[in-house]
């Protein structure tokens, strides 16, 4: 088991801090893509709704990071919340993948 001898707060820091950094990075990338590019395979309202969900998730991640750092790793994140963020990221990755495919194929459908 990875870092099994660490006390719980240190284990949280070792595991949660980089995970939160990754969520922030990926949500920022998705936010940038959704703000600057038109997804030809999505309705405008659907793209805007996805962007709104990404904006909210990114705000939540940044707030969580601030609390985590302010308490020196004494707070965690509910697993349900992590799974929601993960599910949203998977959706964003699928949209980005579809977008790259449509660009490489010259499709605008």
mmCIF file of C-alpha atoms in Angstrom:
data_model
loop_
_atom_site.group_PDB
_atom_site.id
_atom_site.type_symbol
_atom_site.label_atom_id
_atom_site.label_comp_id
_atom_site.label_asym_id
_atom_site.label_seq_id
_atom_site.Cartn_x
_atom_site.Cartn_y
_atom_site.Cartn_z
ATOM 1 C CA UNK A 1 0.000 0.000 0.000
ATOM 2 C CA UNK A 2 1.323 3.452 -0.940
ATOM 3 C CA UNK A 3 2.487 5.509 2.076
ATOM 4 C CA UNK A 4 0.700 3.194 4.508
ATOM 5 C CA UNK A 5 2.878 4.349 7.429
ATOM 6 C CA UNK A 6 1.908 8.003 7.125
ATOM 7 C CA UNK A 7 -0.446 9.568 9.664
ATOM 8 C CA UNK A 8 -3.875 10.388 8.240
ATOM 9 C CA UNK A 9 -3.285 14.161 7.673
ATOM 10 C CA UNK A 10 -0.046 13.445 5.820
ATOM 11 C CA UNK A 11 -1.730 10.728 3.797
ATOM 12 C CA UNK A 12 -4.469 13.199 2.860
ATOM 13 C CA UNK A 13 -1.830 15.699 1.780
ATOM 14 C CA UNK A 14 0.075 13.127 -0.274
ATOM 15 C CA UNK A 15 -3.059 11.897 -2.054
ATOM 16 C CA UNK A 16 -5.540 14.754 -2.089
ATOM 17 C CA UNK A 17 -3.317 17.728 -2.848
ATOM 18 C CA UNK A 18 -2.086 16.437 -6.250
ATOM 19 C CA UNK A 19 -5.583 15.192 -7.087
ATOM 20 C CA UNK A 20 -7.027 18.653 -6.461
ATOM 21 C CA UNK A 21 -4.244 20.164 -8.578
ATOM 22 C CA UNK A 22 -5.128 17.762 -11.400
ATOM 23 C CA UNK A 23 -8.829 18.613 -11.166
ATOM 24 C CA UNK A 24 -7.997 22.317 -11.317
ATOM 25 C CA UNK A 25 -5.750 21.811 -14.343
ATOM 26 C CA UNK A 26 -8.227 19.681 -16.285
ATOM 27 C CA UNK A 27 -11.242 21.842 -15.480
ATOM 28 C CA UNK A 28 -9.244 24.928 -16.543
ATOM 29 C CA UNK A 29 -8.394 23.252 -19.848
ATOM 30 C CA UNK A 30 -12.009 22.260 -20.423
ATOM 31 C CA UNK A 31 -13.159 25.762 -19.515
ATOM 32 C CA UNK A 32 -10.739 27.286 -22.018
ATOM 33 C CA UNK A 33 -11.816 24.936 -24.803
ATOM 34 C CA UNK A 34 -15.522 25.456 -24.170
ATOM 35 C CA UNK A 35 -15.125 29.245 -24.015
ATOM 36 C CA UNK A 36 -12.996 29.642 -27.134
ATOM 37 C CA UNK A 37 -14.189 26.967 -29.548
ATOM 38 C CA UNK A 38 -17.522 26.044 -31.074
ATOM 39 C CA UNK A 39 -18.336 22.367 -30.701
ATOM 40 C CA UNK A 40 -20.047 21.638 -34.019
ATOM 41 C CA UNK A 41 -21.619 18.464 -32.627
ATOM 42 C CA UNK A 42 -23.230 20.224 -29.628
ATOM 43 C CA UNK A 43 -26.145 22.601 -29.503
ATOM 44 C CA UNK A 44 -25.061 26.040 -28.302
ATOM 45 C CA UNK A 45 -27.235 25.646 -25.191
ATOM 46 C CA UNK A 46 -25.657 22.262 -24.417
ATOM 47 C CA UNK A 47 -22.149 23.679 -24.749
ATOM 48 C CA UNK A 48 -23.092 26.600 -22.494
ATOM 49 C CA UNK A 49 -24.637 24.230 -19.934
ATOM 50 C CA UNK A 50 -21.480 22.119 -19.902
ATOM 51 C CA UNK A 51 -19.358 25.246 -19.506
ATOM 52 C CA UNK A 52 -21.536 26.363 -16.587
ATOM 53 C CA UNK A 53 -21.045 23.000 -14.890
ATOM 54 C CA UNK A 54 -17.281 23.206 -15.470
ATOM 55 C CA UNK A 55 -17.192 26.765 -14.097
ATOM 56 C CA UNK A 56 -19.024 25.649 -10.947
ATOM 57 C CA UNK A 57 -16.792 22.603 -10.480
ATOM 58 C CA UNK A 58 -13.643 24.674 -10.980
ATOM 59 C CA UNK A 59 -14.850 27.186 -8.390
ATOM 60 C CA UNK A 60 -15.522 24.313 -5.977
ATOM 61 C CA UNK A 61 -12.071 22.822 -6.567
ATOM 62 C CA UNK A 62 -10.342 26.172 -6.012
ATOM 63 C CA UNK A 63 -12.338 26.738 -2.808
ATOM 64 C CA UNK A 64 -11.472 23.233 -1.618
ATOM 65 C CA UNK A 65 -7.789 23.823 -2.355
ATOM 66 C CA UNK A 66 -7.896 27.052 -0.353
ATOM 67 C CA UNK A 67 -9.503 25.320 2.628
ATOM 68 C CA UNK A 68 -7.111 22.403 2.344
ATOM 69 C CA UNK A 69 -4.100 24.703 2.399
ATOM 70 C CA UNK A 70 -5.508 27.006 5.095
ATOM 71 C CA UNK A 71 -6.062 24.033 7.409
ATOM 72 C CA UNK A 72 -2.733 22.438 6.483
ATOM 73 C CA UNK A 73 -4.428 19.371 5.073
ATOM 74 C CA UNK A 74 -6.900 18.862 7.901
ATOM 75 C CA UNK A 75 -9.960 18.766 5.616
ATOM 76 C CA UNK A 76 -10.935 16.149 3.099
ATOM 77 C CA UNK A 77 -13.394 15.882 0.245
ATOM 78 C CA UNK A 78 -16.458 13.673 0.259
ATOM 79 C CA UNK A 79 -16.032 10.726 -2.098
ATOM 80 C CA UNK A 80 -19.370 11.542 -3.740
ATOM 81 C CA UNK A 81 -18.048 15.000 -4.671
ATOM 82 C CA UNK A 82 -14.838 13.510 -6.080
ATOM 83 C CA UNK A 83 -16.902 11.109 -8.185
ATOM 84 C CA UNK A 84 -19.059 13.968 -9.498
ATOM 85 C CA UNK A 85 -15.935 15.861 -10.523
ATOM 86 C CA UNK A 86 -14.491 12.738 -12.115
ATOM 87 C CA UNK A 87 -17.702 12.093 -14.056
ATOM 88 C CA UNK A 88 -17.745 15.682 -15.311
ATOM 89 C CA UNK A 89 -14.108 15.404 -16.373
ATOM 90 C CA UNK A 90 -14.869 12.217 -18.284
ATOM 91 C CA UNK A 91 -17.648 14.067 -20.097
ATOM 92 C CA UNK A 92 -15.260 16.938 -20.898
ATOM 93 C CA UNK A 93 -12.607 14.531 -22.160
ATOM 94 C CA UNK A 94 -15.176 12.906 -24.457
ATOM 95 C CA UNK A 95 -16.219 16.300 -25.824
ATOM 96 C CA UNK A 96 -12.578 17.317 -26.344
ATOM 97 C CA UNK A 97 -11.827 14.008 -28.063
ATOM 98 C CA UNK A 98 -14.851 14.353 -30.339
ATOM 99 C CA UNK A 99 -13.824 17.940 -31.088
ATOM 100 C CA UNK A 100 -10.267 16.898 -32.024
ATOM 101 C CA UNK A 101 -11.634 14.155 -34.262
ATOM 102 C CA UNK A 102 -13.998 16.564 -35.990
ATOM 103 C CA UNK A 103 -11.123 19.020 -36.551
ATOM 104 C CA UNK A 104 -8.764 16.350 -37.902
ATOM 105 C CA UNK A 105 -11.449 14.989 -40.231
ATOM 106 C CA UNK A 106 -12.459 18.439 -41.388
ATOM 107 C CA UNK A 107 -16.008 17.686 -40.296
ATOM 108 C CA UNK A 108 -18.267 20.423 -39.081
ATOM 109 C CA UNK A 109 -21.314 18.338 -38.198
#
